[in-house]
Coordinates of C-alpha atoms in Angstrom, one line a residue:
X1 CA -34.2 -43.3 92.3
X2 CA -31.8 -45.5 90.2
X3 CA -28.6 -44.7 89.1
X4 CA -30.2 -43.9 85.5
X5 CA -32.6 -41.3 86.2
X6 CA -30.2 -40.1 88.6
X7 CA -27.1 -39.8 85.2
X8 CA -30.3 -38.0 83.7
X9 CA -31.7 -35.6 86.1
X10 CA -28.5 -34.7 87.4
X11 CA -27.1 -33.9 83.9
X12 CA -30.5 -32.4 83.2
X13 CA -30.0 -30.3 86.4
X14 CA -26.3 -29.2 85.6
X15 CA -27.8 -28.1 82.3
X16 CA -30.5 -25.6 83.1
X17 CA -27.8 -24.5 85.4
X18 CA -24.9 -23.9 83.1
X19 CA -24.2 -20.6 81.7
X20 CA -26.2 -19.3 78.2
X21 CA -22.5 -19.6 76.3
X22 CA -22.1 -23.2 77.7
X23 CA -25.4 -24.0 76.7
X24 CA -25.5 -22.4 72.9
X25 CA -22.0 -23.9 71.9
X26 CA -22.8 -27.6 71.2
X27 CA -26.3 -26.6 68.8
X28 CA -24.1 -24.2 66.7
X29 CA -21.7 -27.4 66.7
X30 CA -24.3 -29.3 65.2
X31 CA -25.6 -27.0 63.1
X32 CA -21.6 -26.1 61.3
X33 CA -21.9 -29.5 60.8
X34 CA -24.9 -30.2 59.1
X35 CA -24.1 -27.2 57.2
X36 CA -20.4 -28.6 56.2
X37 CA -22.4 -32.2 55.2
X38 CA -25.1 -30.2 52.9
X39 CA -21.9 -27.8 51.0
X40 CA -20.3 -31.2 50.5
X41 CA -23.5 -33.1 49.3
X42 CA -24.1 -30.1 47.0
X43 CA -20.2 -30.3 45.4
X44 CA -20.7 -33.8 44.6
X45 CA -24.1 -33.5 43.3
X46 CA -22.2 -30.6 40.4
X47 CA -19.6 -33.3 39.5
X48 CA -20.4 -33.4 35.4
X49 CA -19.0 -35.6 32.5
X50 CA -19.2 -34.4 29.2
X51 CA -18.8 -36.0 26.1
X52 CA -16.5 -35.2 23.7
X53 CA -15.8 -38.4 21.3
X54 CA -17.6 -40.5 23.6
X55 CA -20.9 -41.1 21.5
X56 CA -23.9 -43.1 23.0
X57 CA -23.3 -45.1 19.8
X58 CA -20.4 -46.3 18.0
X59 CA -20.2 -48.8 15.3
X60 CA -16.6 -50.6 14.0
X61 CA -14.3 -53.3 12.1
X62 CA -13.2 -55.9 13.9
X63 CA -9.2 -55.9 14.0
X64 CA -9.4 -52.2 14.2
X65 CA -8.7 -49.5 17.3
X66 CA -9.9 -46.3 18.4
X67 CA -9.8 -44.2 22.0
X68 CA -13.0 -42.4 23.5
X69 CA -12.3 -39.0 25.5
X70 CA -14.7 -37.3 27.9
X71 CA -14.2 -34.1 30.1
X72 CA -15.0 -33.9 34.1
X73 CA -16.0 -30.7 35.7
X74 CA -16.0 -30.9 39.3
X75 CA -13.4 -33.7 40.3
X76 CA -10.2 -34.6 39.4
X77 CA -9.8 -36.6 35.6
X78 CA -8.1 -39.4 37.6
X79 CA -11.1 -40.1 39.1
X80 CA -12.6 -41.6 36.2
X81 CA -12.7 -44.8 35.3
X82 CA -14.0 -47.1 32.8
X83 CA -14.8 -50.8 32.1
X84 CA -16.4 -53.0 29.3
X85 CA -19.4 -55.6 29.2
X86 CA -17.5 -58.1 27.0
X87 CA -13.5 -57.8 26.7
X88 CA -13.7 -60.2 24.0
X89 CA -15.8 -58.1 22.0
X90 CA -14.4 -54.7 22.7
X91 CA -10.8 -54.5 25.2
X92 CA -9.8 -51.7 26.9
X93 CA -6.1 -50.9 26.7
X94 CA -6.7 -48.8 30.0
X95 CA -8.9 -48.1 32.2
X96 CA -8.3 -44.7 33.9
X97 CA -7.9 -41.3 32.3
X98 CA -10.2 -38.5 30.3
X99 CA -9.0 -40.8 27.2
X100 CA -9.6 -44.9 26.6
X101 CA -7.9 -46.6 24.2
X102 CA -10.1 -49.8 22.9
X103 CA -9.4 -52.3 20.6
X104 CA -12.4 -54.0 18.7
X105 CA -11.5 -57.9 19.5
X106 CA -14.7 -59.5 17.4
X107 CA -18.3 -59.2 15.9
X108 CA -20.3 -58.8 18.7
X109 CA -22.5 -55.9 20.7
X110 CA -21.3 -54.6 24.1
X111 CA -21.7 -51.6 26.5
X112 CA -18.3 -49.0 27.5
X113 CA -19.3 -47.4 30.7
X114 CA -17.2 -44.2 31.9
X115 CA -18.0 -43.5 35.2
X116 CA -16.6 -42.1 38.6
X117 CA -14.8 -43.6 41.4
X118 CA -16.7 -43.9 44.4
X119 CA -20.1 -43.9 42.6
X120 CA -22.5 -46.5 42.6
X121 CA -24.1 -45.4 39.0
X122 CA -22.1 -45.3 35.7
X123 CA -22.2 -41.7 34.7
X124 CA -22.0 -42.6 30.6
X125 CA -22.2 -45.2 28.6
X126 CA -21.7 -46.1 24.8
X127 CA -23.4 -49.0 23.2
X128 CA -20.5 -50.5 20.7
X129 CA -21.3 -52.9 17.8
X130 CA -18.7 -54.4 16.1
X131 CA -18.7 -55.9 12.2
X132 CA -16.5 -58.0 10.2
X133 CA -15.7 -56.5 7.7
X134 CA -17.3 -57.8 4.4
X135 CA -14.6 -55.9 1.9
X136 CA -11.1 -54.3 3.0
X137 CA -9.8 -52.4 1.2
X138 CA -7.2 -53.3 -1.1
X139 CA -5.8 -49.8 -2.6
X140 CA -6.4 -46.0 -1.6
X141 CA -5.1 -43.1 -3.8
X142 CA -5.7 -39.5 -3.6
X143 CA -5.6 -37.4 -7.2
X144 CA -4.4 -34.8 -5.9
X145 CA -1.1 -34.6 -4.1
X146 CA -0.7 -31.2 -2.8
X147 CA -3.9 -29.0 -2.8
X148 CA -3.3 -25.1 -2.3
X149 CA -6.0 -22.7 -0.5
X150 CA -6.6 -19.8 1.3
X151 CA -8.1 -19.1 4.9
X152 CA -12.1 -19.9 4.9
X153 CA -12.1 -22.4 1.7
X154 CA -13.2 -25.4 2.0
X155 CA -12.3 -28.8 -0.3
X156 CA -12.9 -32.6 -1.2
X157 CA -10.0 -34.5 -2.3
X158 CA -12.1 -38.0 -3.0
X159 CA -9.7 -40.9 -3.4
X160 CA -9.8 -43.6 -5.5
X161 CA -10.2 -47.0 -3.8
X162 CA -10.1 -50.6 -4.9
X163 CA -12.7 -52.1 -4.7
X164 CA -14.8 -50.0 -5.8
X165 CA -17.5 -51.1 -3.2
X166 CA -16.2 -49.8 -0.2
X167 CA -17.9 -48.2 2.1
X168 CA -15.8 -45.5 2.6
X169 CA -17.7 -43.3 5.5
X170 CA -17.5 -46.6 7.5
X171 CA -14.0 -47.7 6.8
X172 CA -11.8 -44.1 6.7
X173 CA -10.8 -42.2 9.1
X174 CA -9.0 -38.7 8.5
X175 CA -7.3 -36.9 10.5
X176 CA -5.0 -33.5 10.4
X177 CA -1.2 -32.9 11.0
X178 CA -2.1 -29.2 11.9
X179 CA -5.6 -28.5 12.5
X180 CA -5.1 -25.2 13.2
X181 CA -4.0 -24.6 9.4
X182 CA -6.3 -27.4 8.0
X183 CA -8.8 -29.0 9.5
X184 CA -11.0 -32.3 8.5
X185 CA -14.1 -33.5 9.0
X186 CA -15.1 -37.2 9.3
X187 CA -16.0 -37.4 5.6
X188 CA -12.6 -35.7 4.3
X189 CA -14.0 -32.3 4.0
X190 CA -11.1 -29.8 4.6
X191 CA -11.1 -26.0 5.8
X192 CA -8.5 -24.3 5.5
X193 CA -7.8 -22.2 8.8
X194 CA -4.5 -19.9 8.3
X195 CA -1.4 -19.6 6.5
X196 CA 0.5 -22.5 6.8
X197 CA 1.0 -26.4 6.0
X198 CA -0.9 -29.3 7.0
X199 CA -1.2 -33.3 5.8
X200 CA -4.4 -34.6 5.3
X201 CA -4.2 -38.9 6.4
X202 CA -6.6 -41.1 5.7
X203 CA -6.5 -44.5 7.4
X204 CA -8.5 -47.2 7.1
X205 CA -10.3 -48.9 9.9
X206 CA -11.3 -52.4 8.5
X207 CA -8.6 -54.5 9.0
X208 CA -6.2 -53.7 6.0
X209 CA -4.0 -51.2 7.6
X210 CA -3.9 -48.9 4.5
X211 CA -2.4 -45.3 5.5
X212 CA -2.5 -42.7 2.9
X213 CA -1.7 -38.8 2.9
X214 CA -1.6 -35.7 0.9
X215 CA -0.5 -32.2 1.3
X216 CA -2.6 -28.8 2.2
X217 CA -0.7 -25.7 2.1
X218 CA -2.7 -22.7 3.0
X219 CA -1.8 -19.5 1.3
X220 CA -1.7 -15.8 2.5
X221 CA -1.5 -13.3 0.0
X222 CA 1.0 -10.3 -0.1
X223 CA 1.8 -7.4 -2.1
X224 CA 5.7 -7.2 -3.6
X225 CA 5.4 -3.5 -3.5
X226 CA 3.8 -0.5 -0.8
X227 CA 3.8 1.8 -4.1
X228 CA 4.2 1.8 -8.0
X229 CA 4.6 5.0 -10.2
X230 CA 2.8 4.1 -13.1
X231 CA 2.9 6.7 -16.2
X232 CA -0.2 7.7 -17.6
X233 CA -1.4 5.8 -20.5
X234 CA 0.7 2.5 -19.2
X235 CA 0.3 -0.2 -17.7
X236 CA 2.0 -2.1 -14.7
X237 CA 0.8 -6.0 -14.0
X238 CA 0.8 -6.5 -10.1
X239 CA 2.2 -9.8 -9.6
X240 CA 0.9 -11.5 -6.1
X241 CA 2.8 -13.2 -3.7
X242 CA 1.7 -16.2 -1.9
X243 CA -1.2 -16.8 -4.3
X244 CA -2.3 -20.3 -4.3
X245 CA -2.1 -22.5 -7.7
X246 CA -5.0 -25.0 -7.2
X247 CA -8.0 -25.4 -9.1
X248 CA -9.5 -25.6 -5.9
X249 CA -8.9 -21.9 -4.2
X250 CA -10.6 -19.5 -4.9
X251 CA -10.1 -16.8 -7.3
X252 CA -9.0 -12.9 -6.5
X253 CA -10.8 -9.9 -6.8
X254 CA -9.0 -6.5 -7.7
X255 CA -10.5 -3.4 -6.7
X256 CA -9.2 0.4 -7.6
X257 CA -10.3 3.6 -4.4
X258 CA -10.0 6.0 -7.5
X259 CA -10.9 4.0 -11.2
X260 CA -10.0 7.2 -12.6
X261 CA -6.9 7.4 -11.3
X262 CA -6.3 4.5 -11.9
X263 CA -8.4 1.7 -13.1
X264 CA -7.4 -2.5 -12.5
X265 CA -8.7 -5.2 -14.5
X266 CA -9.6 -8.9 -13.1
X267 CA -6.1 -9.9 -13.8
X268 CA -4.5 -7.1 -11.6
X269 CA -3.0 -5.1 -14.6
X270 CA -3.0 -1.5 -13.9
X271 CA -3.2 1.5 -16.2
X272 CA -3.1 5.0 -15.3
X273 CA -5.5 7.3 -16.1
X274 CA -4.7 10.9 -14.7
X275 CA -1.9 11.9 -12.4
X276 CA -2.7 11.1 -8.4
X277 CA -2.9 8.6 -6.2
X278 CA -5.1 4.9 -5.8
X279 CA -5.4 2.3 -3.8
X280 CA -5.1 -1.1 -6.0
X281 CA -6.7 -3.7 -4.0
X282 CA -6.3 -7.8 -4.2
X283 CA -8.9 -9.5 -2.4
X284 CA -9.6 -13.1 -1.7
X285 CA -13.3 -14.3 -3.4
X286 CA -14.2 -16.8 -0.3
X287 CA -15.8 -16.4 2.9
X288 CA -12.6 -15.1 4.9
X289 CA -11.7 -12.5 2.1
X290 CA -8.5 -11.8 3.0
X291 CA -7.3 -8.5 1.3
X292 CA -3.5 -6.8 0.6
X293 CA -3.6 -3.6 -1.3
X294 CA -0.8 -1.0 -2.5
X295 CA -0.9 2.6 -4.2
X296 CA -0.7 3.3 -7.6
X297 CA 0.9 6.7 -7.9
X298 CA 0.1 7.9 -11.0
X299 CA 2.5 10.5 -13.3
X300 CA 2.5 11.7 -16.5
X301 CA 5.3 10.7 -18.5
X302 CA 8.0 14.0 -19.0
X303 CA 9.5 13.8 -22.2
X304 CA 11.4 17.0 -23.0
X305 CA 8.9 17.2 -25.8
X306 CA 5.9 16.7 -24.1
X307 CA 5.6 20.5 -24.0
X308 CA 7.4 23.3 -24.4
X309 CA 10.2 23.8 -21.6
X310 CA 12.0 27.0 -20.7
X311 CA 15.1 26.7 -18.8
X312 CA 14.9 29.5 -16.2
X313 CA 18.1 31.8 -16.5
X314 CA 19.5 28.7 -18.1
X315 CA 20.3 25.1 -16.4
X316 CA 20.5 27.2 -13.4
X317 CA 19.7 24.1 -10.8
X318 CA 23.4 23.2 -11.6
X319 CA 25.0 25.8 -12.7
X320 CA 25.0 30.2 -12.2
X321 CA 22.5 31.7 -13.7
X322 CA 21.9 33.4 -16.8
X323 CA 26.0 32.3 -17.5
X324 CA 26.9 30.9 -20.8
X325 CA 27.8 27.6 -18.8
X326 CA 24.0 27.4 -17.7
X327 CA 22.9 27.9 -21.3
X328 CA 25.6 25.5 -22.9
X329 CA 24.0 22.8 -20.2
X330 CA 20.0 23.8 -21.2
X331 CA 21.4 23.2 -24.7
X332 CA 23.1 19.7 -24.2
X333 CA 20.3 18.5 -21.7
X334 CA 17.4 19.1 -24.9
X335 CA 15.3 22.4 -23.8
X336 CA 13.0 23.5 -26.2
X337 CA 14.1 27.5 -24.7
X338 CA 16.4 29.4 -22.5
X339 CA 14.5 32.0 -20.6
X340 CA 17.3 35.0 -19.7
X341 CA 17.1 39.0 -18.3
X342 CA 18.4 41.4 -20.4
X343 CA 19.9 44.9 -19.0
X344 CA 21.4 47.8 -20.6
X345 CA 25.0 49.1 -20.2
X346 CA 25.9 52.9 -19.6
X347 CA 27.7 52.4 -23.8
X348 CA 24.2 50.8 -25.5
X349 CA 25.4 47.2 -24.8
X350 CA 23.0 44.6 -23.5
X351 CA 24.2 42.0 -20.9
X352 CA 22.2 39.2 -18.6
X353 CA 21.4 40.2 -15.0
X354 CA 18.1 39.5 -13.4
X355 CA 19.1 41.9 -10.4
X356 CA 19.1 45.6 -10.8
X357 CA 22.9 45.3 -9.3
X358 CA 25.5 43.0 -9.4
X359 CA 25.6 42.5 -5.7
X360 CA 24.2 39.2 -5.0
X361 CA 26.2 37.7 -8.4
X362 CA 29.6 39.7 -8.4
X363 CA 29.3 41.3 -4.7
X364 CA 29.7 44.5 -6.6
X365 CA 26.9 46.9 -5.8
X366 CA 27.3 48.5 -8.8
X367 CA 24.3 48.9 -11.4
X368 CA 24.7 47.6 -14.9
X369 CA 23.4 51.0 -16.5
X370 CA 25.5 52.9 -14.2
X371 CA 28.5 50.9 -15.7
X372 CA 30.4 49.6 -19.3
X373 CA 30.3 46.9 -21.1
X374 CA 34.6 46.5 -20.5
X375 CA 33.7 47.2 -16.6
X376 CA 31.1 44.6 -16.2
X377 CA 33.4 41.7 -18.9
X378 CA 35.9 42.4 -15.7
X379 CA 33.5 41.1 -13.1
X380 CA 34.1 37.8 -11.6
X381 CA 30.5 36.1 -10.6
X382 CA 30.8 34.2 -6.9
X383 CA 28.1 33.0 -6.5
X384 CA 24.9 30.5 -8.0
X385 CA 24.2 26.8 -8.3
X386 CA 27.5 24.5 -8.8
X387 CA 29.7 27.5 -8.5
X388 CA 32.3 25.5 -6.1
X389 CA 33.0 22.9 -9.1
X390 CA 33.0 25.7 -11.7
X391 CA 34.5 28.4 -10.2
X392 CA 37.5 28.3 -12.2
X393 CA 35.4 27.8 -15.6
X394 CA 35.1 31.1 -17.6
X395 CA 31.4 30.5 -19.2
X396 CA 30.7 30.2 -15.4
X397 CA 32.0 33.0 -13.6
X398 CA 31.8 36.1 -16.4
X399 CA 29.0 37.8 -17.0
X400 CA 27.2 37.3 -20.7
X401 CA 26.4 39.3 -23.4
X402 CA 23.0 39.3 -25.5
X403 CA 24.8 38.3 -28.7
X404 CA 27.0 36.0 -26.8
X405 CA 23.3 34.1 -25.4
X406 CA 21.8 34.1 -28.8
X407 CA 24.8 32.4 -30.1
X408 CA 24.6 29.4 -27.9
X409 CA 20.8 29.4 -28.4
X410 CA 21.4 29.2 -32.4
X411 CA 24.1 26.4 -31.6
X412 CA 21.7 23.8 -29.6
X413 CA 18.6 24.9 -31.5
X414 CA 16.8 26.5 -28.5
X415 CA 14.9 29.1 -28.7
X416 CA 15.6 32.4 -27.3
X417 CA 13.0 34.1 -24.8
X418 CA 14.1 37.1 -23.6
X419 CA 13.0 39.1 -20.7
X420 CA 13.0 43.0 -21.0
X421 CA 14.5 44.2 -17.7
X422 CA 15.1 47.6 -16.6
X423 CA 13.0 51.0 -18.0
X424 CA 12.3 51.7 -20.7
X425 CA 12.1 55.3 -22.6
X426 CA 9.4 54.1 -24.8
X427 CA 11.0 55.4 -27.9
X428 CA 10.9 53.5 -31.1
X429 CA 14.3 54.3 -31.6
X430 CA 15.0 52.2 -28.0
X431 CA 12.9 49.3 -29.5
X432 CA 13.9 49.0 -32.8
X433 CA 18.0 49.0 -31.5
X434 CA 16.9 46.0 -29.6
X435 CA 14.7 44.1 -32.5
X436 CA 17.9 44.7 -34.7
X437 CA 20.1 43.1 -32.7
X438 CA 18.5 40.1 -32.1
X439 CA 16.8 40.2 -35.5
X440 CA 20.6 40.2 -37.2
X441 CA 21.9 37.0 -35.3
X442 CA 18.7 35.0 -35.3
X443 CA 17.7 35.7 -38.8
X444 CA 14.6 33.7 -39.8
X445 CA 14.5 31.9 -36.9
X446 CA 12.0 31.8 -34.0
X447 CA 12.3 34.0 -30.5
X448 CA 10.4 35.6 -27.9
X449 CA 10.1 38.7 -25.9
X450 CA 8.6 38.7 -22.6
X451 CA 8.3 41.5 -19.9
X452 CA 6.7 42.8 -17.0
X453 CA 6.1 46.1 -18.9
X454 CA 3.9 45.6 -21.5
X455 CA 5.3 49.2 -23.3
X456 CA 8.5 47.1 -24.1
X457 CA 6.0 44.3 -26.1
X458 CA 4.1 47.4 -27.9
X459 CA 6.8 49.3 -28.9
X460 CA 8.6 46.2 -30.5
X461 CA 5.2 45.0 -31.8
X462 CA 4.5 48.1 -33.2
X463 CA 8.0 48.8 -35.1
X464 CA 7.8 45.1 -36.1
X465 CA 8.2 44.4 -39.8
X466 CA 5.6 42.1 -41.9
X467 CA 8.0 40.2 -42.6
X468 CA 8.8 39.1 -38.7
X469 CA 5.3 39.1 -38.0
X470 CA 6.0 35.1 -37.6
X471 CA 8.9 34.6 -36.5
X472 CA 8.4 36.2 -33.0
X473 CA 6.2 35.8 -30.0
X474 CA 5.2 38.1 -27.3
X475 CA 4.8 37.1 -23.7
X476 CA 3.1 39.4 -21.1
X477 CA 4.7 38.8 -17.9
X478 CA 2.5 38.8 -14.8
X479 CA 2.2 37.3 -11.3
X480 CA -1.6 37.2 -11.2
X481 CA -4.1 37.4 -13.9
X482 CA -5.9 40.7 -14.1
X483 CA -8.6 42.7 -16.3
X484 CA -5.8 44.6 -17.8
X485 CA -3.3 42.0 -19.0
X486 CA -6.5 40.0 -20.4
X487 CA -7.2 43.1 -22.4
X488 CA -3.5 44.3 -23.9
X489 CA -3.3 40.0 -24.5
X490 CA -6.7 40.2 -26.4
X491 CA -5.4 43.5 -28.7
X492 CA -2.1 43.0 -29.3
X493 CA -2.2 38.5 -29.5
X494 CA 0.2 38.6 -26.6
X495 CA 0.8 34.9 -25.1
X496 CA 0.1 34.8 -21.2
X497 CA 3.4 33.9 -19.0
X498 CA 2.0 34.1 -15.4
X499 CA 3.3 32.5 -11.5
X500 CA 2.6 28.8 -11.3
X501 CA 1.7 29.9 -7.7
X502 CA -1.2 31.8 -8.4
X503 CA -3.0 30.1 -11.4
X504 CA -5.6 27.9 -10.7
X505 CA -6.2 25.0 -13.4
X506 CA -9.7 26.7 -14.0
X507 CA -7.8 29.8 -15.2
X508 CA -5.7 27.5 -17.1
X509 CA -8.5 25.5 -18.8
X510 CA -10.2 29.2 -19.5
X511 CA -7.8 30.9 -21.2
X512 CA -6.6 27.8 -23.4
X513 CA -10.4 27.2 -24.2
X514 CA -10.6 31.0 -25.2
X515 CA -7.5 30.5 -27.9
X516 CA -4.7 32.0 -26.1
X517 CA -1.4 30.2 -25.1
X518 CA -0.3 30.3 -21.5
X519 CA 3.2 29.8 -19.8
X520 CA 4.1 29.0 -15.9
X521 CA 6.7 30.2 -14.4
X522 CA 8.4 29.1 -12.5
X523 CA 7.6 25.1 -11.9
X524 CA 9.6 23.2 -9.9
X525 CA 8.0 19.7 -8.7
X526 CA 7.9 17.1 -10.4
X527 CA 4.1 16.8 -9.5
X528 CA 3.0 20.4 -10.6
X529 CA 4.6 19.6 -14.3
X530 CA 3.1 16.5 -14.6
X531 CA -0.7 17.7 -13.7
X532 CA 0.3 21.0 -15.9
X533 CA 1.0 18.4 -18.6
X534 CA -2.1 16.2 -18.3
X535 CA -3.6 19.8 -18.5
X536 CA -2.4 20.6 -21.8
X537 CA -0.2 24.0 -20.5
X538 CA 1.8 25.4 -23.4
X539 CA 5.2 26.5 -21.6
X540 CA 6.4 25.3 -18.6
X541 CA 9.5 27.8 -17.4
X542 CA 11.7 25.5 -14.5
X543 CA 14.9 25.2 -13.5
X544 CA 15.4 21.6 -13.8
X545 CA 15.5 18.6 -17.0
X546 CA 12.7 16.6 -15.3
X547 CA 13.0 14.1 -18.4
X548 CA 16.7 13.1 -16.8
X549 CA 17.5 10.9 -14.4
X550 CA 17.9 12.7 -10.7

C-alpha cells in the first residue's frame, strides 16, 4: 500500500472511529456557512434604487444645469455612484451621492447611468438629449406681485415673456422658497398649503439666466371677537382677520346655528332677531374650508321706555328701601313707577314698611299699628342697600310717610303704585280714608293700588267715584295664577301683578291675547327683562335701572 491510500484509509479509519460529536461538528460547520452565504446573497439581491427626479428621459438647453436625486434602500447612499457616456455633452459635477449635479456642455444625446459600487450592471439610467436653444428669452414679468390665498387653493400667475415665442414649459423652471406654505408644480401651478409666506421663482433654463420672483402669502382666517351682544333689530358687521385680498382666493361663506336668533348675510353683517344665543360662522369656499366662528348673543334693547318699569320699594339696589332716598333715586334714574307698602299707624297715619315689624329695618320689634306716627318719625333705619354711604342722610335712615312718597312721586313724574299691607276691616269708611288721601295729593293724575287681598281693591273700587274711574288702576297681587284671581280680574277689570318666578311665557302670551294687562314682579336679570320685553309684558317691577350703565 502507498503512502496515499495509506493518508486515506487511515484518516478514513480514525473517522468511523471518532466519537458521534467529533464527527457531527464539521457538516453543521458547513452547513452555518452555506446558510451565512445564502442570508448575504438574499441582502444584496433587496438592494433597491428608486427614482425620484431621475427620469428615464430628460430633455435640456445647452449652457444650462440641473442635479438628478435617487433613493437606495438596502445599502448605504455612498455607495452609489454615477458616470456619463459623453462629458462633452452632459458633465457631471460629481459623481457620488443620492444627488448629481450635471451641467449640459452641448447639443448632443447621451446616457447618465446611477448605479452601485461593486456591481457589474448599472442599476438606472437616463437617456439625456440636449438642444440649443433656438430663442432665449429676453424679458420675463409676472402681473402679479404678491398673490394672497388660503390653505387648499390653487393659482396661475402666467408671466409675460419677450419673445412672445418662447416655449415656456421647456425653458422655466419654478421652484418654492417654502413648499410647505406654497408649493409649485412644473408648469407654475401653485397650492397653497398653510398659513404663511412663500416666493414663487421662475428661472429660465436656456441660456439667458433670467431669474424672476413673486410673492404668495397664505392666509388663515380669525375672528376679532369670542362673543358680540347685538340688540335686537341691529346690526353688527363682523370684520375678519387674516382674510386674504386677491382676486384669486376664494370667497367666504357665513353661516348662522340659529337664523332666527340671529340671521348673517353673505357679507358677514349680523342682525338680531329675538333675544338668545348663535353661532355666526365664516367659512373658507375652497376645498380645505377652513372655518372660525363666534356667538352672537342677542338682547333686546332696555330703554326705560320700552315698558313700563316699577322700582321695587324704590331704587332699593342702591339704596334702603321704601326711604325717600330710594324714591328721590327711582325719580332721577327715569322710572315710569315706584312700587311701595303701605301700613297703618295705631293714630290713622299711613307709613312705608313691607315687614309687619320694624325689626329687620330699625331693630325694633315693634309693629307699626301697635305704634304712632311721632314713635315711628323717631326710628332710625340700620339697615338696606348703600346704607354705610348714607347712614348719616335723613331721606335714608327715617321711615316715610304716604303723603311724604306721593310727594316725591308728583315731583319726578312717577307714578305711584301702592301696595295695601296689613288687614283690612273691610269698611267703606276704611277705604274711602285711604282713596282721599291719595286722591287729594295726586289730583287728576294717574296711580295704582295693588294688594294681596283683593277686599282692599273691591272696597276702593266700589266707593270709587266716576269721575276717578280713569285715573286709577287696580293690580291683584298673586304669586301663582289661579281660577280665582282670573275670575275677581275678569269682574272687577283688575290688571294681573304675578311672581316672575312662576309665570310661564304661555301664561303671559294667554292673558295678554285675552285683553288683560300683566305685571312681574320681581325681575332681576338682565336676561329675564329682555325676553319679558321681546314678549310684550306690560310692567316689569325690579330693583335695578337696567337702561344705565352698571
Amino acid at each position: 500500500m502507498n503512502h496515499f491510500h495509506r493518508s486515506a484509509a487511515y484518516k478514513n479509519a480514525h473517522f468511523a472511529a471518532a466519537p458521534l460529536g467529533r464527527r457531527v461538528f464539521p457538516v453543521l460547520l458547513c452547513f452555518l456557512a452555506a446558510l451565512f452565504l445564502s442570508a448575504a446573497a438574499v441582502s444584496a439581491g433587496t438592494v433597491k434604487i428608486k427614482r425620484e427626479s431621475f427620469p428615464k428621459k430628460k430633455s435640456a438647453y445647452t449652457g444650462t444645469s440641473g442635479s438628478f436625486t435617487v433613493t437606495v434602500a438596502g445599502a448605504k447612499a455612498s455607495k452609489l455612484r454615477w458616470k456619463t457616456g459623453n462629458a462633452g455633452v452632459v458633465k457631471l459635477k460629481n459623481t457620488r451621492g443620492a444627488t448629481c449635479r450635471v451641467k449640459f456642455v452641448k447639443p448632443g444625446t447621451t446616457t447618465v447611468t446611477c448605479y452601485i459600487k461593486g456591481k457589474k450592471k448599472p442599476a438606472l439610467k437616463c437617456r439625456v438629449t440636449v438642444r440649443k436653444c433656438k430663442t432665449k428669452l429676453k424679458k420675463l414679468t409676472f402681473p402679479e406681485t404678491l398673490i394672497s390665498l388660503y390653505p387648499g387653493d390653487v393659482c396661475k400667475n402666467p408671466p409675460a415673456v419677450v419673445p412672445k415665442n418662447a416655449n415656456l414649459k421647456k425653458q422655466l423652471v419654478y421652484s418654492s422658497s417654502n413648499e410647505a406654505v406654497a408649493a409649485v408644480n412644473g408648469t407654475g401651478l401653485v397650492t397653497a398649503k398653510k398659513a404663511g409666506t412663500a416666493y414663487i421663482k421662475a428661472k429660465a433654463v436656456d441660456g439667458s439666466g433670467i431669474v424672476k420672483r413673486y410673492k404668495v402669502r397664505v392666509c388663515a382666517i380669525s375672528m376679532p371677537v369670542s362673543t358680540a351682544e347685538i340688540f335686537i333689530g341691529e346690526t353688527y358687521a363682523c370684520a375678519l382677520e387674516g382674510t386674504a385680498d386677491s382676486a384669486a382666493a376664494s370667497g367666504i361663506r357665513w353661516y348662522s346655528s340659529d337664523p332666527e336668533t340671529a340671521s348673517v348675510d353673505e357679507h358677514g353683517t349680523v342682525t338680531g332677531h329675538q333675544p338668545g344665543k348663535a353661532v355666526i360662522t365664516a367659512q373658507v369656499d375652497n376645498a380645505e374650508g377652513q372655518s372660525v366662528s363666534f356667538t352672537a348673543d342677542v338682547h333686546f334693547k332696555i330703554l326705560k321706555d320700552s315698558t313700563r318699569f316699577i322700582a321695587h320699594r324704590g331704587y332699593s339696589s342702591i339704596a334702603p328701601e321704601n326711604t325717600l332716598k330710594a324714591y328721590i333715586l327711582a325719580g332721577e334714574a327715569g322710572f315710569w313707577g315706584a312700587e311701595t307698602d303701605v301700613r297703618k299707624t295705631a293714630d290713622g297715619h299711613y307709613i312705608l314698611l313691607h315687614d309687619a315689624s320694624f325689626s329687620r329695618m330699625c331693630g325694633d320689634v315693634r309693629k307699626p299699628e301697635d305704634m304712632t306716627l311721632e314713635e315711628i318719625k323717631a326710628l332710625k333705619i340700620i339697615s338696606g342697600n348703600g346704607i354705610d354711604a348714607l347712614k348719616d342722610d335723613a331721606d335714608a335712615t327715617t321711615v316715610a310717610t304716604l303723603d311724604e312718597y306721593l310727594t316725591v312721586c308728583i315731583q319726578y313724574g312717577m307714578v305711584p303704585v301702592i301696595e295695601l299691607k296689613g288687614s283690612f276691616s273691610g269698611s267703606e269708611e276704611e277705604a274711602l280714608q285711604l282713596f282721599t288721601l291719595v286722591n287729594g295729593l295726586m289730583g287728576s293724575r294717574p296711580y295704582y293700588f295693588i294688594s294681596f287681598d283683593s277686599k282692599w281693591l273691591t272696597a276702593i273700587k266700589e266707593i270709587l267715584p266716576e269721575s276717578s274711574s280713569g285715573q286709577v288702576t287696580f293690580q291683584y297681587l298673586g304669586n301663582n295664577l289661579t281660577t280665582n284671581m282670573k275670575a275677581i280680574c275678569t269682574e272687577y277689570g283688575f290688571d294681573y301683578s304675578l311672581d316672575f318666578k312662576y309665570i310661564s311665557l304661555p301664561v303671559l302670551n294667554e292673558l295678554r291675547a285675552g285683553g288683560a294687562k300683566v305685571g312681574l314682579w320681581t325681575v332681576n336679570r338682565k336676561a329675564s327683562v329682555e325676553n319679558l320685553l321681546f314678549n310684550g309684558v306690560d310692567y316689569i317691577t325690579t330693583d335695578k335701572a337696567f337702561w344705565l350703565p352698571s
